[in-house]
């Protein structure tokens, strides 16, 4: 008779608090943000999260996604304003790199930085829907909406 591996039945979460999503994997400003997009002002991950929050505060970003303009407070029609009223609707994509069994692996956020920043600005405990991928279906998952 074989023993059952207690880790075999672990399920990945469907929702993660925004505050915890900011700490997912190796999310550093130079390597992972939107496939390598970074800003010269982004020295530390906190700088990038602050930039994403300010961009999510831009006017009309609820309709067109994120924008380049930065605002300290949510503007009319901003993604932050929309998330405060309706929550995050489109899942944030977490990519899980393959690893050896038993080896801890950390997911990397592939899509959803502005949604996460907006949710965190509203309340770090805001539950954000997440979708897990191993990368094989990445092009299908990338929607860029919330």
mmCIF file of N, CA and C in Angstrom:
data_model
loop_
_atom_site.group_PDB
_atom_site.id
_atom_site.type_symbol
_atom_site.label_atom_id
_atom_site.label_comp_id
_atom_site.label_asym_id
_atom_site.label_seq_id
_atom_site.Cartn_x
_atom_site.Cartn_y
_atom_site.Cartn_z
ATOM 1 N N UNK A 1 0.848 -1.167 0.000
ATOM 2 C CA UNK A 1 0.000 0.000 0.000
ATOM 3 C C UNK A 1 0.900 1.238 0.000
ATOM 4 N N UNK A 2 0.554 2.219 -0.816
ATOM 5 C CA UNK A 2 1.384 3.420 -0.884
ATOM 6 C C UNK A 2 0.803 4.526 -0.012
ATOM 7 N N UNK A 3 1.689 5.382 0.448
ATOM 8 C CA UNK A 3 1.268 6.513 1.270
ATOM 9 C C UNK A 3 0.796 7.653 0.375
ATOM 10 N N UNK A 4 -0.130 8.442 0.878
ATOM 11 C CA UNK A 4 -0.639 9.588 0.141
ATOM 12 C C UNK A 4 0.231 10.798 0.469
ATOM 13 N N UNK A 5 0.644 11.501 -0.552
ATOM 14 C CA UNK A 5 1.429 12.706 -0.367
ATOM 15 C C UNK A 5 0.485 13.812 0.112
ATOM 16 N N UNK A 6 0.689 14.365 1.332
ATOM 17 C CA UNK A 6 -0.228 15.387 1.850
ATOM 18 C C UNK A 6 -0.210 16.670 1.025
ATOM 19 N N UNK A 7 0.839 16.908 0.248
ATOM 20 C CA UNK A 7 0.909 18.111 -0.576
ATOM 21 C C UNK A 7 0.191 17.935 -1.914
ATOM 22 N N UNK A 8 -0.198 16.715 -2.217
ATOM 23 C CA UNK A 8 -0.810 16.421 -3.507
ATOM 24 C C UNK A 8 -2.118 17.168 -3.721
ATOM 25 N N UNK A 9 -2.849 17.403 -2.665
ATOM 26 C CA UNK A 9 -4.191 17.956 -2.804
ATOM 27 C C UNK A 9 -4.275 19.448 -2.481
ATOM 28 N N UNK A 10 -3.145 20.140 -2.453
ATOM 29 C CA UNK A 10 -3.187 21.572 -2.218
ATOM 30 C C UNK A 10 -3.784 22.274 -3.436
ATOM 31 N N UNK A 11 -4.642 23.218 -3.173
ATOM 32 C CA UNK A 11 -5.266 23.960 -4.252
ATOM 33 C C UNK A 11 -4.738 25.390 -4.247
ATOM 34 N N UNK A 12 -4.491 25.913 -5.425
ATOM 35 C CA UNK A 12 -4.046 27.289 -5.533
ATOM 36 C C UNK A 12 -5.225 28.214 -5.234
ATOM 37 N N UNK A 13 -4.963 29.348 -4.587
ATOM 38 C CA UNK A 13 -6.068 30.241 -4.223
ATOM 39 C C UNK A 13 -6.697 30.908 -5.438
ATOM 40 N N UNK A 14 -7.993 31.147 -5.349
ATOM 41 C CA UNK A 14 -8.712 31.856 -6.413
ATOM 42 C C UNK A 14 -8.743 33.360 -6.154
ATOM 43 N N UNK A 15 -8.533 33.761 -4.911
ATOM 44 C CA UNK A 15 -8.496 35.165 -4.522
ATOM 45 C C UNK A 15 -7.317 35.367 -3.580
ATOM 46 N N UNK A 16 -6.644 36.500 -3.725
ATOM 47 C CA UNK A 16 -5.501 36.838 -2.876
ATOM 48 C C UNK A 16 -5.647 38.305 -2.476
ATOM 49 N N UNK A 17 -5.419 38.642 -1.202
ATOM 50 C CA UNK A 17 -5.492 40.049 -0.801
ATOM 51 C C UNK A 17 -4.467 40.889 -1.575
ATOM 52 N N UNK A 18 -4.851 42.102 -1.947
ATOM 53 C CA UNK A 18 -3.972 42.976 -2.731
ATOM 54 C C UNK A 18 -2.633 43.207 -2.047
ATOM 55 N N UNK A 19 -2.643 43.332 -0.729
ATOM 56 C CA UNK A 19 -1.389 43.538 -0.001
ATOM 57 C C UNK A 19 -0.436 42.373 -0.149
ATOM 58 N N UNK A 20 -0.973 41.177 -0.218
ATOM 59 C CA UNK A 20 -0.140 39.988 -0.385
ATOM 60 C C UNK A 20 0.328 39.834 -1.835
ATOM 61 N N UNK A 21 -0.498 40.238 -2.777
ATOM 62 C CA UNK A 21 -0.114 40.146 -4.191
ATOM 63 C C UNK A 21 1.098 41.018 -4.502
ATOM 64 N N UNK A 22 1.240 42.108 -3.789
ATOM 65 C CA UNK A 22 2.391 42.980 -4.035
ATOM 66 C C UNK A 22 3.702 42.291 -3.675
ATOM 67 N N UNK A 23 3.639 41.236 -2.893
ATOM 68 C CA UNK A 23 4.839 40.522 -2.469
ATOM 69 C C UNK A 23 5.046 39.209 -3.216
ATOM 70 N N UNK A 24 4.281 38.976 -4.282
ATOM 71 C CA UNK A 24 4.351 37.704 -5.007
ATOM 72 C C UNK A 24 5.675 37.577 -5.731
ATOM 73 N N UNK A 25 6.322 36.461 -5.536
ATOM 74 C CA UNK A 25 7.494 36.090 -6.320
ATOM 75 C C UNK A 25 8.586 37.121 -6.372
ATOM 76 N N UNK A 26 9.223 37.200 -7.518
ATOM 77 C CA UNK A 26 10.368 38.079 -7.716
ATOM 78 C C UNK A 26 9.950 39.329 -8.471
ATOM 79 N N UNK A 27 8.918 39.992 -8.003
ATOM 80 C CA UNK A 27 8.412 41.176 -8.715
ATOM 81 C C UNK A 27 9.328 42.368 -8.478
ATOM 82 N N UNK A 28 10.407 42.437 -9.258
ATOM 83 C CA UNK A 28 11.257 43.610 -9.142
ATOM 84 C C UNK A 28 11.050 44.503 -10.359
ATOM 85 N N UNK A 29 11.354 45.758 -10.180
ATOM 86 C CA UNK A 29 11.030 46.762 -11.200
ATOM 87 C C UNK A 29 11.736 46.506 -12.519
ATOM 88 N N UNK A 30 12.925 46.009 -12.501
ATOM 89 C CA UNK A 30 13.703 45.894 -13.733
ATOM 90 C C UNK A 30 13.360 44.658 -14.545
ATOM 91 N N UNK A 31 12.900 43.594 -13.898
ATOM 92 C CA UNK A 31 12.805 42.326 -14.606
ATOM 93 C C UNK A 31 11.413 41.918 -15.055
ATOM 94 N N UNK A 32 10.398 42.102 -14.246
ATOM 95 C CA UNK A 32 9.131 41.446 -14.520
ATOM 96 C C UNK A 32 7.972 42.350 -14.895
ATOM 97 N N UNK A 33 8.046 43.619 -14.601
ATOM 98 C CA UNK A 33 6.879 44.448 -14.837
ATOM 99 C C UNK A 33 6.589 44.558 -16.321
ATOM 100 N N UNK A 34 5.441 44.007 -16.709
ATOM 101 C CA UNK A 34 4.967 44.050 -18.093
ATOM 102 C C UNK A 34 6.043 43.654 -19.087
ATOM 103 N N UNK A 35 6.688 42.535 -18.835
ATOM 104 C CA UNK A 35 7.659 42.018 -19.778
ATOM 105 C C UNK A 35 8.923 42.841 -19.851
ATOM 106 N N UNK A 36 9.281 43.522 -18.781
ATOM 107 C CA UNK A 36 10.512 44.280 -18.771
ATOM 108 C C UNK A 36 10.296 45.778 -18.748
ATOM 109 N N UNK A 37 9.021 46.217 -18.815
ATOM 110 C CA UNK A 37 8.764 47.648 -18.754
ATOM 111 C C UNK A 37 9.170 48.151 -17.383
ATOM 112 N N UNK A 38 9.926 49.181 -17.351
ATOM 113 C CA UNK A 38 10.225 49.834 -16.087
ATOM 114 C C UNK A 38 10.380 51.315 -16.361
ATOM 115 N N UNK A 39 10.452 52.073 -15.323
ATOM 116 C CA UNK A 39 10.585 53.509 -15.431
ATOM 117 C C UNK A 39 11.914 53.855 -14.777
ATOM 118 N N UNK A 40 12.588 54.845 -15.277
ATOM 119 C CA UNK A 40 13.889 55.192 -14.708
ATOM 120 C C UNK A 40 13.777 55.641 -13.254
ATOM 121 N N UNK A 41 12.579 56.041 -12.829
ATOM 122 C CA UNK A 41 12.375 56.426 -11.436
ATOM 123 C C UNK A 41 12.228 55.207 -10.532
ATOM 124 N N UNK A 42 12.038 54.026 -11.111
ATOM 125 C CA UNK A 42 11.786 52.817 -10.330
ATOM 126 C C UNK A 42 13.111 52.199 -9.872
ATOM 127 N N UNK A 43 13.508 52.556 -8.672
ATOM 128 C CA UNK A 43 14.744 52.013 -8.122
ATOM 129 C C UNK A 43 14.433 50.761 -7.309
ATOM 130 N N UNK A 44 13.347 50.792 -6.581
ATOM 131 C CA UNK A 44 12.943 49.677 -5.734
ATOM 132 C C UNK A 44 11.535 49.238 -6.133
ATOM 133 N N UNK A 45 11.138 48.002 -5.787
ATOM 134 C CA UNK A 45 9.773 47.571 -6.103
ATOM 135 C C UNK A 45 8.708 48.532 -5.572
ATOM 136 N N UNK A 46 8.947 49.136 -4.400
ATOM 137 C CA UNK A 46 7.975 50.097 -3.864
ATOM 138 C C UNK A 46 7.758 51.237 -4.849
ATOM 139 N N UNK A 47 8.836 51.718 -5.495
ATOM 140 C CA UNK A 47 8.715 52.816 -6.458
ATOM 141 C C UNK A 47 7.798 52.422 -7.608
ATOM 142 N N UNK A 48 7.939 51.206 -8.082
ATOM 143 C CA UNK A 48 7.112 50.753 -9.188
ATOM 144 C C UNK A 48 5.660 50.642 -8.754
ATOM 145 N N UNK A 49 5.406 50.089 -7.565
ATOM 146 C CA UNK A 49 4.026 49.983 -7.081
ATOM 147 C C UNK A 49 3.421 51.376 -6.914
ATOM 148 N N UNK A 50 4.214 52.331 -6.452
ATOM 149 C CA UNK A 50 3.715 53.694 -6.305
ATOM 150 C C UNK A 50 3.376 54.275 -7.680
ATOM 151 N N UNK A 51 4.217 54.047 -8.664
ATOM 152 C CA UNK A 51 3.947 54.529 -10.026
ATOM 153 C C UNK A 51 2.678 53.888 -10.578
ATOM 154 N N UNK A 52 2.516 52.571 -10.381
ATOM 155 C CA UNK A 52 1.323 51.882 -10.881
ATOM 156 C C UNK A 52 0.062 52.436 -10.212
ATOM 157 N N UNK A 53 0.152 52.739 -8.910
ATOM 158 C CA UNK A 53 -0.986 53.314 -8.189
ATOM 159 C C UNK A 53 -1.343 54.676 -8.770
ATOM 160 N N UNK A 54 -0.350 55.516 -9.003
ATOM 161 C CA UNK A 54 -0.600 56.846 -9.542
ATOM 162 C C UNK A 54 -1.180 56.771 -10.951
ATOM 163 N N UNK A 55 -0.711 55.828 -11.758
ATOM 164 C CA UNK A 55 -1.258 55.654 -13.106
ATOM 165 C C UNK A 55 -2.703 55.161 -13.058
ATOM 166 N N UNK A 56 -3.018 54.283 -12.093
ATOM 167 C CA UNK A 56 -4.392 53.775 -11.946
ATOM 168 C C UNK A 56 -5.347 54.868 -11.476
ATOM 169 N N UNK A 57 -4.810 55.953 -10.926
ATOM 170 C CA UNK A 57 -5.617 57.093 -10.495
ATOM 171 C C UNK A 57 -5.965 58.029 -11.645
ATOM 172 N N UNK A 58 -5.418 57.799 -12.825
ATOM 173 C CA UNK A 58 -5.616 58.688 -13.972
ATOM 174 C C UNK A 58 -7.061 58.735 -14.424
ATOM 175 N N UNK A 59 -7.478 59.879 -14.991
ATOM 176 C CA UNK A 59 -8.863 60.005 -15.467
ATOM 177 C C UNK A 59 -9.150 59.030 -16.604
ATOM 178 N N UNK A 60 -10.337 58.457 -16.570
ATOM 179 C CA UNK A 60 -10.830 57.548 -17.613
ATOM 180 C C UNK A 60 -10.029 56.263 -17.761
ATOM 181 N N UNK A 61 -9.213 55.910 -16.790
ATOM 182 C CA UNK A 61 -8.475 54.643 -16.875
ATOM 183 C C UNK A 61 -9.387 53.455 -16.627
ATOM 184 N N UNK A 62 -10.583 53.685 -16.079
ATOM 185 C CA UNK A 62 -11.533 52.586 -15.889
ATOM 186 C C UNK A 62 -12.002 52.042 -17.230
ATOM 187 N N UNK A 63 -12.040 52.904 -18.256
ATOM 188 C CA UNK A 63 -12.491 52.481 -19.581
ATOM 189 C C UNK A 63 -11.370 51.995 -20.485
ATOM 190 N N UNK A 64 -10.205 52.590 -20.363
ATOM 191 C CA UNK A 64 -9.144 52.275 -21.314
ATOM 192 C C UNK A 64 -7.960 51.570 -20.692
ATOM 193 N N UNK A 65 -8.095 51.125 -19.461
ATOM 194 C CA UNK A 65 -6.955 50.495 -18.799
ATOM 195 C C UNK A 65 -6.068 51.559 -18.191
ATOM 196 N N UNK A 66 -4.816 51.256 -18.064
ATOM 197 C CA UNK A 66 -3.901 52.196 -17.423
ATOM 198 C C UNK A 66 -3.457 53.270 -18.403
ATOM 199 N N UNK A 67 -2.994 54.364 -17.859
ATOM 200 C CA UNK A 67 -2.495 55.452 -18.692
ATOM 201 C C UNK A 67 -1.140 55.901 -18.199
ATOM 202 N N UNK A 68 -0.517 56.778 -18.927
ATOM 203 C CA UNK A 68 0.811 57.243 -18.558
ATOM 204 C C UNK A 68 0.817 58.364 -17.540
ATOM 205 N N UNK A 69 -0.306 59.100 -17.432
ATOM 206 C CA UNK A 69 -0.359 60.222 -16.502
ATOM 207 C C UNK A 69 -0.399 59.717 -15.067
ATOM 208 N N UNK A 70 0.245 60.447 -14.191
ATOM 209 C CA UNK A 70 0.289 60.061 -12.777
ATOM 210 C C UNK A 70 -0.484 61.078 -11.939
ATOM 211 N N UNK A 71 -1.322 60.550 -11.036
ATOM 212 C CA UNK A 71 -2.127 61.397 -10.164
ATOM 213 C C UNK A 71 -2.059 60.833 -8.750
ATOM 214 N N UNK A 72 -1.930 61.713 -7.767
ATOM 215 C CA UNK A 72 -1.853 61.255 -6.380
ATOM 216 C C UNK A 72 -3.202 60.826 -5.831
ATOM 217 N N UNK A 73 -4.274 61.406 -6.345
ATOM 218 C CA UNK A 73 -5.615 61.044 -5.890
ATOM 219 C C UNK A 73 -6.416 60.539 -7.085
ATOM 220 N N UNK A 74 -7.388 59.648 -6.833
ATOM 221 C CA UNK A 74 -8.203 59.128 -7.937
ATOM 222 C C UNK A 74 -8.972 60.232 -8.659
ATOM 223 N N UNK A 75 -8.857 60.247 -9.960
ATOM 224 C CA UNK A 75 -9.555 61.216 -10.808
ATOM 225 C C UNK A 75 -10.895 60.609 -11.254
ATOM 226 N N UNK A 76 -11.833 61.442 -11.747
ATOM 227 C CA UNK A 76 -13.113 60.900 -12.224
ATOM 228 C C UNK A 76 -12.893 59.840 -13.312
ATOM 229 N N UNK A 77 -13.549 58.711 -13.150
ATOM 230 C CA UNK A 77 -13.429 57.622 -14.114
ATOM 231 C C UNK A 77 -12.162 56.811 -13.982
ATOM 232 N N UNK A 78 -11.462 56.944 -12.869
ATOM 233 C CA UNK A 78 -10.200 56.223 -12.698
ATOM 234 C C UNK A 78 -10.434 54.748 -12.371
ATOM 235 N N UNK A 79 -9.433 53.951 -12.646
ATOM 236 C CA UNK A 79 -9.480 52.533 -12.304
ATOM 237 C C UNK A 79 -9.631 52.371 -10.796
ATOM 238 N N UNK A 80 -8.950 53.203 -10.024
ATOM 239 C CA UNK A 80 -9.043 53.126 -8.556
ATOM 240 C C UNK A 80 -10.465 53.382 -8.091
ATOM 241 N N UNK A 81 -11.096 54.403 -8.667
ATOM 242 C CA UNK A 81 -12.488 54.725 -8.330
ATOM 243 C C UNK A 81 -13.411 53.555 -8.680
ATOM 244 N N UNK A 82 -13.186 52.950 -9.826
ATOM 245 C CA UNK A 82 -14.009 51.827 -10.272
ATOM 246 C C UNK A 82 -13.804 50.607 -9.376
ATOM 247 N N UNK A 83 -12.569 50.326 -9.008
ATOM 248 C CA UNK A 83 -12.288 49.189 -8.127
ATOM 249 C C UNK A 83 -12.913 49.411 -6.756
ATOM 250 N N UNK A 84 -12.901 50.656 -6.268
ATOM 251 C CA UNK A 84 -13.518 50.962 -4.973
ATOM 252 C C UNK A 84 -15.018 50.678 -5.007
ATOM 253 N N UNK A 85 -15.648 50.964 -6.134
ATOM 254 C CA UNK A 85 -17.097 50.773 -6.256
ATOM 255 C C UNK A 85 -17.496 49.340 -6.600
ATOM 256 N N UNK A 86 -16.689 48.656 -7.412
ATOM 257 C CA UNK A 86 -17.093 47.354 -7.943
ATOM 258 C C UNK A 86 -16.134 46.200 -7.652
ATOM 259 N N UNK A 87 -14.982 46.482 -7.103
ATOM 260 C CA UNK A 87 -13.975 45.443 -6.888
ATOM 261 C C UNK A 87 -13.216 45.160 -8.181
ATOM 262 N N UNK A 88 -12.268 44.250 -8.099
ATOM 263 C CA UNK A 88 -11.500 43.846 -9.274
ATOM 264 C C UNK A 88 -12.269 42.721 -9.947
ATOM 265 N N UNK A 89 -12.569 42.883 -11.219
ATOM 266 C CA UNK A 89 -13.395 41.902 -11.927
ATOM 267 C C UNK A 89 -12.574 40.940 -12.775
ATOM 268 N N UNK A 90 -11.497 41.411 -13.352
ATOM 269 C CA UNK A 90 -10.676 40.567 -14.232
ATOM 270 C C UNK A 90 -9.512 40.000 -13.423
ATOM 271 N N UNK A 91 -9.290 38.686 -13.470
ATOM 272 C CA UNK A 91 -8.222 38.101 -12.654
ATOM 273 C C UNK A 91 -6.833 38.616 -13.024
ATOM 274 N N UNK A 92 -6.006 38.698 -12.013
ATOM 275 C CA UNK A 92 -4.586 38.991 -12.172
ATOM 276 C C UNK A 92 -3.917 37.664 -12.530
ATOM 277 N N UNK A 93 -3.012 37.688 -13.491
ATOM 278 C CA UNK A 93 -2.383 36.450 -13.957
ATOM 279 C C UNK A 93 -1.077 36.214 -13.213
ATOM 280 N N UNK A 94 -0.986 35.038 -12.575
ATOM 281 C CA UNK A 94 0.236 34.624 -11.894
ATOM 282 C C UNK A 94 0.859 33.465 -12.661
ATOM 283 N N UNK A 95 2.100 33.639 -13.058
ATOM 284 C CA UNK A 95 2.822 32.606 -13.809
ATOM 285 C C UNK A 95 3.651 31.786 -12.828
ATOM 286 N N UNK A 96 3.469 30.480 -12.885
ATOM 287 C CA UNK A 96 4.234 29.564 -12.036
ATOM 288 C C UNK A 96 5.290 28.886 -12.897
ATOM 289 N N UNK A 97 6.542 29.175 -12.604
ATOM 290 C CA UNK A 97 7.623 28.515 -13.332
ATOM 291 C C UNK A 97 7.719 27.082 -12.844
ATOM 292 N N UNK A 98 8.055 26.170 -13.730
ATOM 293 C CA UNK A 98 8.215 24.767 -13.346
ATOM 294 C C UNK A 98 9.320 24.610 -12.332
ATOM 295 N N UNK A 99 9.176 23.637 -11.494
ATOM 296 C CA UNK A 99 10.211 23.368 -10.490
ATOM 297 C C UNK A 99 10.215 21.887 -10.176
ATOM 298 N N UNK A 100 11.263 21.470 -9.534
ATOM 299 C CA UNK A 100 11.360 20.078 -9.112
ATOM 300 C C UNK A 100 10.354 19.821 -8.002
ATOM 301 N N UNK A 101 9.800 18.607 -7.939
ATOM 302 C CA UNK A 101 8.854 18.297 -6.859
ATOM 303 C C UNK A 101 9.505 18.549 -5.503
ATOM 304 N N UNK A 102 8.761 19.174 -4.635
ATOM 305 C CA UNK A 102 9.263 19.461 -3.300
ATOM 306 C C UNK A 102 10.019 20.776 -3.211
ATOM 307 N N UNK A 103 10.432 21.324 -4.336
ATOM 308 C CA UNK A 103 11.145 22.596 -4.339
ATOM 309 C C UNK A 103 10.131 23.732 -4.333
ATOM 310 N N UNK A 104 10.349 24.697 -3.451
ATOM 311 C CA UNK A 104 9.426 25.827 -3.394
ATOM 312 C C UNK A 104 9.623 26.703 -4.636
ATOM 313 N N UNK A 105 8.538 27.066 -5.265
ATOM 314 C CA UNK A 105 8.617 27.987 -6.393
ATOM 315 C C UNK A 105 7.651 29.135 -6.145
ATOM 316 N N UNK A 106 8.058 30.309 -6.554
ATOM 317 C CA UNK A 106 7.245 31.492 -6.331
ATOM 318 C C UNK A 106 6.669 31.947 -7.664
ATOM 319 N N UNK A 107 5.389 32.257 -7.687
ATOM 320 C CA UNK A 107 4.792 32.759 -8.932
ATOM 321 C C UNK A 107 5.266 34.182 -9.211
ATOM 322 N N UNK A 108 5.126 34.586 -10.453
ATOM 323 C CA UNK A 108 5.458 35.935 -10.877
ATOM 324 C C UNK A 108 4.212 36.535 -11.515
ATOM 325 N N UNK A 109 3.885 37.762 -11.148
ATOM 326 C CA UNK A 109 2.726 38.419 -11.736
ATOM 327 C C UNK A 109 3.060 38.791 -13.176
ATOM 328 N N UNK A 110 2.202 38.337 -14.097
ATOM 329 C CA UNK A 110 2.423 38.608 -15.509
ATOM 330 C C UNK A 110 1.478 39.684 -16.030
ATOM 331 N N UNK A 111 0.373 39.876 -15.376
ATOM 332 C CA UNK A 111 -0.616 40.841 -15.821
ATOM 333 C C UNK A 111 -1.457 41.231 -14.616
ATOM 334 N N UNK A 112 -1.683 42.526 -14.429
ATOM 335 C CA UNK A 112 -2.569 42.960 -13.356
ATOM 336 C C UNK A 112 -1.943 43.913 -12.358
ATOM 337 N N UNK A 113 -0.829 44.531 -12.705
ATOM 338 C CA UNK A 113 -0.164 45.432 -11.766
ATOM 339 C C UNK A 113 -1.025 46.642 -11.413
ATOM 340 N N UNK A 114 -1.657 47.251 -12.403
ATOM 341 C CA UNK A 114 -2.482 48.428 -12.127
ATOM 342 C C UNK A 114 -3.716 48.054 -11.307
ATOM 343 N N UNK A 115 -4.333 46.896 -11.622
ATOM 344 C CA UNK A 115 -5.492 46.437 -10.842
ATOM 345 C C UNK A 115 -5.095 46.176 -9.401
ATOM 346 N N UNK A 116 -3.940 45.545 -9.202
ATOM 347 C CA UNK A 116 -3.468 45.255 -7.851
ATOM 348 C C UNK A 116 -3.148 46.548 -7.109
ATOM 349 N N UNK A 117 -2.498 47.486 -7.782
ATOM 350 C CA UNK A 117 -2.161 48.764 -7.143
ATOM 351 C C UNK A 117 -3.427 49.533 -6.767
ATOM 352 N N UNK A 118 -4.424 49.520 -7.661
ATOM 353 C CA UNK A 118 -5.683 50.206 -7.363
ATOM 354 C C UNK A 118 -6.388 49.543 -6.186
ATOM 355 N N UNK A 119 -6.441 48.224 -6.174
ATOM 356 C CA UNK A 119 -7.087 47.500 -5.072
ATOM 357 C C UNK A 119 -6.361 47.759 -3.756
ATOM 358 N N UNK A 120 -5.029 47.781 -3.798
ATOM 359 C CA UNK A 120 -4.244 48.042 -2.589
ATOM 360 C C UNK A 120 -4.499 49.453 -2.076
ATOM 361 N N UNK A 121 -4.649 50.419 -2.990
ATOM 362 C CA UNK A 121 -4.929 51.803 -2.589
ATOM 363 C C UNK A 121 -6.287 51.909 -1.904
ATOM 364 N N UNK A 122 -7.248 51.129 -2.373
ATOM 365 C CA UNK A 122 -8.576 51.124 -1.766
ATOM 366 C C UNK A 122 -8.508 50.501 -0.378
ATOM 367 N N UNK A 123 -7.887 49.321 -0.287
ATOM 368 C CA UNK A 123 -7.724 48.603 0.976
ATOM 369 C C UNK A 123 -6.788 47.423 0.724
ATOM 370 N N UNK A 124 -5.663 47.335 1.436
ATOM 371 C CA UNK A 124 -4.725 46.227 1.211
ATOM 372 C C UNK A 124 -5.361 44.845 1.396
ATOM 373 N N UNK A 125 -6.482 44.772 2.105
ATOM 374 C CA UNK A 125 -7.150 43.483 2.324
ATOM 375 C C UNK A 125 -8.130 43.135 1.202
ATOM 376 N N UNK A 126 -8.277 44.001 0.208
ATOM 377 C CA UNK A 126 -9.186 43.747 -0.905
ATOM 378 C C UNK A 126 -8.821 42.438 -1.587
ATOM 379 N N UNK A 127 -9.793 41.547 -1.709
ATOM 380 C CA UNK A 127 -9.560 40.265 -2.369
ATOM 381 C C UNK A 127 -9.539 40.465 -3.888
ATOM 382 N N UNK A 128 -8.470 40.011 -4.514
ATOM 383 C CA UNK A 128 -8.290 40.159 -5.952
ATOM 384 C C UNK A 128 -8.345 38.763 -6.577
ATOM 385 N N UNK A 129 -9.167 38.580 -7.618
ATOM 386 C CA UNK A 129 -9.197 37.271 -8.275
ATOM 387 C C UNK A 129 -7.879 37.025 -9.010
ATOM 388 N N UNK A 130 -7.395 35.796 -8.933
ATOM 389 C CA UNK A 130 -6.145 35.451 -9.611
ATOM 390 C C UNK A 130 -6.358 34.246 -10.512
ATOM 391 N N UNK A 131 -5.610 34.220 -11.590
ATOM 392 C CA UNK A 131 -5.621 33.083 -12.508
ATOM 393 C C UNK A 131 -4.189 32.587 -12.604
ATOM 394 N N UNK A 132 -4.005 31.309 -12.399
ATOM 395 C CA UNK A 132 -2.678 30.706 -12.392
ATOM 396 C C UNK A 132 -2.381 30.096 -13.753
ATOM 397 N N UNK A 133 -1.133 30.251 -14.199
ATOM 398 C CA UNK A 133 -0.726 29.678 -15.471
ATOM 399 C C UNK A 133 0.714 29.183 -15.369
ATOM 400 N N UNK A 134 1.023 28.215 -16.197
ATOM 401 C CA UNK A 134 2.413 27.763 -16.280
ATOM 402 C C UNK A 134 3.088 28.368 -17.495
ATOM 403 N N UNK A 135 2.380 29.248 -18.185
ATOM 404 C CA UNK A 135 2.932 29.929 -19.346
ATOM 405 C C UNK A 135 2.482 29.345 -20.665
ATOM 406 N N UNK A 136 1.985 28.107 -20.665
ATOM 407 C CA UNK A 136 1.602 27.484 -21.923
ATOM 408 C C UNK A 136 0.367 28.141 -22.536
ATOM 409 N N UNK A 137 -0.468 28.757 -21.697
ATOM 410 C CA UNK A 137 -1.671 29.410 -22.216
ATOM 411 C C UNK A 137 -1.631 30.913 -21.978
ATOM 412 N N UNK A 138 -0.442 31.488 -21.899
ATOM 413 C CA UNK A 138 -0.267 32.901 -21.575
ATOM 414 C C UNK A 138 -0.952 33.820 -22.575
ATOM 415 N N UNK A 139 -0.829 33.566 -23.876
ATOM 416 C CA UNK A 139 -1.403 34.479 -24.851
ATOM 417 C C UNK A 139 -2.928 34.513 -24.771
ATOM 418 N N UNK A 140 -3.538 33.423 -24.358
ATOM 419 C CA UNK A 140 -4.984 33.388 -24.204
ATOM 420 C C UNK A 140 -5.425 34.166 -22.969
ATOM 421 N N UNK A 141 -4.595 34.134 -21.922
ATOM 422 C CA UNK A 141 -4.973 34.762 -20.660
ATOM 423 C C UNK A 141 -4.786 36.273 -20.660
ATOM 424 N N UNK A 142 -3.866 36.777 -21.443
ATOM 425 C CA UNK A 142 -3.527 38.204 -21.391
ATOM 426 C C UNK A 142 -4.671 39.039 -21.954
ATOM 427 N N UNK A 143 -5.393 39.712 -21.071
ATOM 428 C CA UNK A 143 -6.513 40.527 -21.492
ATOM 429 C C UNK A 143 -6.274 41.991 -21.165
ATOM 430 N N UNK A 144 -5.578 42.266 -20.054
ATOM 431 C CA UNK A 144 -5.255 43.636 -19.692
ATOM 432 C C UNK A 144 -6.427 44.444 -19.173
ATOM 433 N N UNK A 145 -7.522 43.820 -18.826
ATOM 434 C CA UNK A 145 -8.676 44.520 -18.301
ATOM 435 C C UNK A 145 -8.917 44.062 -16.869
ATOM 436 N N UNK A 146 -9.769 44.757 -16.177
ATOM 437 C CA UNK A 146 -10.065 44.390 -14.799
ATOM 438 C C UNK A 146 -11.500 44.022 -14.684
#
